[in-house]
Short mmCIF file of C-alpha atoms in Angstrom, two decimals:
data_model
loop_
_atom_site.label_atom_id
_atom_site.label_comp_id
_atom_site.label_asym_id
_atom_site.label_seq_id
_atom_site.Cartn_x
_atom_site.Cartn_y
_atom_site.Cartn_z
CA VAL A 1 0.00 0.00 0.00
CA ALA A 2 2.94 2.34 0.71
CA ILE A 3 4.24 1.76 -2.81
CA PHE A 4 0.89 3.02 -4.14
CA PHE A 5 1.37 6.35 -2.34
CA PHE A 6 4.99 6.63 -3.52
CA VAL A 7 3.81 6.11 -7.10
CA ILE A 8 1.08 8.75 -6.80
CA PHE A 9 3.31 11.34 -5.09
CA GLY A 10 6.16 10.52 -7.47
CA PHE A 11 3.94 11.16 -10.49
CA PHE A 12 2.74 14.41 -8.94
CA GLY A 13 6.28 15.60 -8.20
CA ASN A 14 7.63 14.66 -11.62
CA LEU A 15 4.74 16.20 -13.52
CA SER A 16 4.94 19.35 -11.37
CA PHE A 17 8.63 19.71 -12.18
CA ILE A 18 8.07 19.15 -15.90
CA TYR A 19 5.20 21.68 -15.93
CA THR A 20 7.26 24.26 -14.04
CA VAL A 21 10.23 23.95 -16.40
CA ALA A 22 7.97 24.06 -19.45
CA THR A 23 6.07 27.18 -18.36
CA ASN A 24 8.77 29.21 -16.62
CA GLU A 25 11.47 30.56 -18.93
CA LYS A 26 13.50 31.86 -16.00
CA ILE A 27 14.49 28.39 -14.82
CA ARG A 28 14.72 26.75 -18.24
CA SER A 29 18.35 25.72 -18.66
CA SER A 30 20.22 22.70 -19.98
CA ARG A 31 20.31 21.18 -16.49
CA ALA A 32 16.57 21.74 -16.01
CA LEU A 33 15.85 20.12 -19.37
CA LEU A 34 18.04 17.13 -18.47
CA LEU A 35 16.16 16.80 -15.19
CA SER A 36 12.86 17.04 -17.08
CA VAL A 37 13.86 14.14 -19.32
CA LEU A 38 14.87 12.24 -16.19
CA CYS A 39 11.43 12.97 -14.72
CA ILE A 40 9.77 11.60 -17.86
CA MET A 41 11.80 8.39 -17.63
CA HIS A 42 10.98 8.16 -13.94
CA CYS A 43 7.26 8.44 -14.78
CA VAL A 44 7.65 5.44 -17.10
CA MET A 45 9.20 3.49 -14.22
CA LEU A 46 6.47 4.61 -11.82
CA LEU A 47 3.83 3.48 -14.30
CA HIS A 48 5.44 0.05 -14.36
CA ASN A 49 5.46 -0.03 -10.55
CA PHE A 50 1.81 1.06 -10.53
CA PHE A 51 0.89 -2.13 -12.40
CA ASN A 52 3.07 -4.12 -9.97
CA VAL A 53 1.10 -2.67 -7.04
CA PHE A 54 -2.17 -3.93 -8.47
CA ARG A 55 -0.57 -7.31 -9.13
CA ILE A 56 0.65 -7.52 -5.52
CA ILE A 57 -2.67 -6.33 -4.05
CA GLY A 58 -4.54 -8.83 -6.24
CA GLY A 59 -2.32 -11.65 -4.99
CA VAL A 60 -1.16 -12.62 -8.49
CA ARG A 61 2.09 -14.59 -8.34
CA LEU A 62 4.35 -14.68 -11.36
CA THR A 63 6.49 -17.55 -12.56
CA LYS A 64 10.16 -16.88 -13.23
CA GLU A 65 9.55 -16.54 -16.98
CA GLU A 66 6.62 -14.17 -16.47
CA CYS A 67 8.67 -12.08 -14.06
CA VAL A 68 11.56 -11.76 -16.52
CA PHE A 69 9.17 -10.80 -19.31
CA ALA A 70 7.34 -8.30 -17.07
CA HIS A 71 10.60 -6.49 -16.27
CA ALA A 72 12.10 -6.78 -19.74
CA ILE A 73 9.37 -5.03 -21.70
CA PRO A 74 10.98 -2.45 -23.98
CA PRO A 75 9.69 0.82 -22.41
CA THR A 76 10.85 -0.26 -18.96
CA MET A 77 14.28 -1.42 -20.10
CA TYR A 78 14.72 1.77 -22.13
CA ALA A 79 13.72 3.92 -19.14
CA VAL A 80 16.15 2.11 -16.82
CA SER A 81 19.02 2.48 -19.28
CA HIS A 82 18.18 6.08 -20.04
CA GLN A 83 17.91 6.97 -16.35
CA ALA A 84 21.31 5.46 -15.61
CA LEU A 85 22.93 7.42 -18.42
CA LEU A 86 21.22 10.66 -17.39
CA TYR A 87 22.42 10.27 -13.79
CA VAL A 88 25.98 9.96 -15.09
CA ILE A 89 25.57 13.00 -17.36
CA LEU A 90 24.05 15.08 -14.56
CA GLY A 91 26.88 14.07 -12.23
CA ILE A 92 29.47 15.12 -14.80
CA ASP A 93 27.54 18.37 -15.36
CA VAL A 94 27.66 19.19 -11.64
CA ILE A 95 31.38 18.39 -11.40
CA VAL A 96 32.19 20.55 -14.43
CA SER A 97 30.03 23.36 -13.02
CA LEU A 98 31.91 23.21 -9.73
CA LEU A 99 35.36 23.05 -11.30
CA TYR A 100 34.72 25.67 -13.99
CA PRO A 101 31.96 28.02 -12.82
CA ALA A 102 30.36 30.40 -15.34
CA ARG A 103 31.53 33.98 -14.99
#
């Protein structure tokens, strides 16, 4: 049940951030756009977890093959890979910003 609330609040937070960046030109920067893409990928992951919550609440048990297929569907695998790459890029962006600040 706690996962359900995390999914709902996660969606709300991600969509709020995306909306704020899209509508406010003052905060629109390359870092904000990278974070917006990360929020979109996180929404894909939350959607996948949302279906898992209903599966768990319904008491549906998956076999090993079904579990592998459920976690290997293309949008989920793409989102996981994309999120990992974006975290690396954002980390490098922060390090570069700290070492060479804009004047």
